[in-house]
Amino acid sequence: MTKVSGKHRRTLEQIFTRPVPNTIRWDDIEKLLIHLGAKMSEGRGSRVRVYLHGEVAVFHRPHPKPVTDKGAVASVKQFLENAGIRP
């Protein structure tokens, strides 16, 4: 697995925090996913398809605010766990 440090580590730890925070910026999640080796492709509207370690997920970028809602954070957490990623 890719070594995760600094801001990426903080983002990863926030994703796995309970209760689920509602303060994580989506662009920080995207940067973490890319750092971990994810490939991303644009879908329709605000959708983004993410491929990581054989796992595939589709997420919706939040708008108009840049902060990710709790449900989306929980989905990202599940995706990361399925891909073998934990803090």
PDB file of C-alpha atoms in Angstrom:
ATOM      1  CA  MET A   1       0.000   0.000   0.000  1.00  0.00           C
ATOM      2  CA  THR A   2       1.066   3.581  -0.625  1.00  0.00           C
ATOM      3  CA  LYS A   3       2.461   5.354   2.426  1.00  0.00           C
ATOM      4  CA  VAL A   4      -0.007   7.999   3.536  1.00  0.00           C
ATOM      5  CA  SER A   5       1.270  10.999   5.467  1.00  0.00           C
ATOM      6  CA  GLY A   6       0.460  14.617   6.194  1.00  0.00           C
ATOM      7  CA  LYS A   7      -2.799  15.994   4.891  1.00  0.00           C
ATOM      8  CA  HIS A   8      -3.748  12.714   3.184  1.00  0.00           C
ATOM      9  CA  ARG A   9      -3.392  10.848   6.499  1.00  0.00           C
ATOM     10  CA  ARG A  10      -5.593  13.419   8.262  1.00  0.00           C
ATOM     11  CA  THR A  11      -8.249  13.065   5.552  1.00  0.00           C
ATOM     12  CA  LEU A  12      -8.120   9.259   5.802  1.00  0.00           C
ATOM     13  CA  GLU A  13      -8.436   9.417   9.598  1.00  0.00           C
ATOM     14  CA  GLN A  14     -11.396  11.813   9.307  1.00  0.00           C
ATOM     15  CA  ILE A  15     -13.166   9.412   6.923  1.00  0.00           C
ATOM     16  CA  PHE A  16     -12.834   6.602   9.492  1.00  0.00           C
ATOM     17  CA  THR A  17     -13.839   8.793  12.482  1.00  0.00           C
ATOM     18  CA  ARG A  18     -17.047   8.033  14.375  1.00  0.00           C
ATOM     19  CA  PRO A  19     -19.408   9.796  14.463  1.00  0.00           C
ATOM     20  CA  VAL A  20     -19.075  10.630  10.769  1.00  0.00           C
ATOM     21  CA  PRO A  21     -17.857  14.222  10.391  1.00  0.00           C
ATOM     22  CA  ASN A  22     -19.587  16.630   8.032  1.00  0.00           C
ATOM     23  CA  THR A  23     -16.552  18.868   7.544  1.00  0.00           C
ATOM     24  CA  ILE A  24     -14.483  16.926   4.991  1.00  0.00           C
ATOM     25  CA  ARG A  25     -13.982  18.750   1.712  1.00  0.00           C
ATOM     26  CA  TRP A  26     -14.626  16.644  -1.377  1.00  0.00           C
ATOM     27  CA  ASP A  27     -11.458  17.877  -3.077  1.00  0.00           C
ATOM     28  CA  ASP A  28      -9.444  16.503  -0.113  1.00  0.00           C
ATOM     29  CA  ILE A  29     -11.123  13.110  -0.602  1.00  0.00           C
ATOM     30  CA  GLU A  30     -10.332  13.174  -4.332  1.00  0.00           C
ATOM     31  CA  LYS A  31      -6.697  14.072  -3.652  1.00  0.00           C
ATOM     32  CA  LEU A  32      -6.448  11.198  -1.145  1.00  0.00           C
ATOM     33  CA  LEU A  33      -7.956   8.727  -3.628  1.00  0.00           C
ATOM     34  CA  ILE A  34      -5.535   9.809  -6.360  1.00  0.00           C
ATOM     35  CA  HIS A  35      -2.621   9.565  -3.910  1.00  0.00           C
ATOM     36  CA  LEU A  36      -3.710   6.000  -3.113  1.00  0.00           C
ATOM     37  CA  GLY A  37      -3.564   5.146  -6.833  1.00  0.00           C
ATOM     38  CA  ALA A  38      -7.215   5.522  -7.811  1.00  0.00           C
ATOM     39  CA  LYS A  39      -8.171   6.206 -11.394  1.00  0.00           C
ATOM     40  CA  MET A  40     -11.096   8.568 -11.835  1.00  0.00           C
ATOM     41  CA  SER A  41     -13.408   9.277 -14.741  1.00  0.00           C
ATOM     42  CA  GLU A  42     -16.119  11.869 -15.118  1.00  0.00           C
ATOM     43  CA  GLY A  43     -19.717  10.779 -15.377  1.00  0.00           C
ATOM     44  CA  ARG A  44     -22.894  12.702 -16.077  1.00  0.00           C
ATOM     45  CA  GLY A  45     -23.456  15.835 -14.047  1.00  0.00           C
ATOM     46  CA  SER A  46     -21.595  15.728 -10.762  1.00  0.00           C
ATOM     47  CA  ARG A  47     -20.858  11.989 -10.895  1.00  0.00           C
ATOM     48  CA  VAL A  48     -17.329  10.664 -10.716  1.00  0.00           C
ATOM     49  CA  ARG A  49     -16.400   6.988 -11.154  1.00  0.00           C
ATOM     50  CA  VAL A  50     -13.484   5.774  -9.039  1.00  0.00           C
ATOM     51  CA  TYR A  51     -11.386   2.629  -9.615  1.00  0.00           C
ATOM     52  CA  LEU A  52      -9.070   1.443  -6.837  1.00  0.00           C
ATOM     53  CA  HIS A  53      -7.541  -1.999  -6.235  1.00  0.00           C
ATOM     54  CA  GLY A  54     -10.220  -3.774  -8.260  1.00  0.00           C
ATOM     55  CA  GLU A  55     -13.085  -1.864  -6.649  1.00  0.00           C
ATOM     56  CA  VAL A  56     -15.355   0.521  -8.536  1.00  0.00           C
ATOM     57  CA  ALA A  57     -17.656   3.166  -7.061  1.00  0.00           C
ATOM     58  CA  VAL A  58     -19.620   6.130  -8.322  1.00  0.00           C
ATOM     59  CA  PHE A  59     -19.813   9.212  -6.142  1.00  0.00           C
ATOM     60  CA  HIS A  60     -21.527  12.565  -6.573  1.00  0.00           C
ATOM     61  CA  ARG A  61     -19.424  15.654  -6.032  1.00  0.00           C
ATOM     62  CA  PRO A  62     -21.174  17.935  -3.564  1.00  0.00           C
ATOM     63  CA  HIS A  63     -22.503  21.247  -4.796  1.00  0.00           C
ATOM     64  CA  PRO A  64     -22.915  24.126  -4.270  1.00  0.00           C
ATOM     65  CA  LYS A  65     -20.932  23.631  -1.038  1.00  0.00           C
ATOM     66  CA  PRO A  66     -17.536  21.873  -1.165  1.00  0.00           C
ATOM     67  CA  VAL A  67     -18.169  19.833   2.010  1.00  0.00           C
ATOM     68  CA  THR A  68     -19.086  16.150   1.723  1.00  0.00           C
ATOM     69  CA  ASP A  69     -22.250  15.010   3.525  1.00  0.00           C
ATOM     70  CA  LYS A  70     -22.196  12.207   6.100  1.00  0.00           C
ATOM     71  CA  GLY A  71     -23.792   9.648   3.789  1.00  0.00           C
ATOM     72  CA  ALA A  72     -21.165  10.195   1.112  1.00  0.00           C
ATOM     73  CA  VAL A  73     -18.350   9.981   3.688  1.00  0.00           C
ATOM     74  CA  ALA A  74     -19.773   6.640   4.877  1.00  0.00           C
ATOM     75  CA  SER A  75     -19.846   5.424   1.245  1.00  0.00           C
ATOM     76  CA  VAL A  76     -16.225   6.488   0.709  1.00  0.00           C
ATOM     77  CA  LYS A  77     -15.253   4.669   3.924  1.00  0.00           C
ATOM     78  CA  GLN A  78     -16.949   1.464   2.734  1.00  0.00           C
ATOM     79  CA  PHE A  79     -15.259   1.790  -0.678  1.00  0.00           C
ATOM     80  CA  LEU A  80     -11.851   2.222   0.946  1.00  0.00           C
ATOM     81  CA  GLU A  81     -12.409  -0.766   3.243  1.00  0.00           C
ATOM     82  CA  ASN A  82     -13.415  -2.906   0.251  1.00  0.00           C
ATOM     83  CA  ALA A  83     -10.209  -1.789  -1.486  1.00  0.00           C
ATOM     84  CA  GLY A  84      -8.154  -2.818   1.562  1.00  0.00           C
ATOM     85  CA  ILE A  85      -7.433   0.720   2.773  1.00  0.00           C
ATOM     86  CA  ARG A  86      -7.565   1.613   6.468  1.00  0.00           C
ATOM     87  CA  PRO A  87      -5.822   4.284   8.533  1.00  0.00           C
TER      88      PRO A  87
END
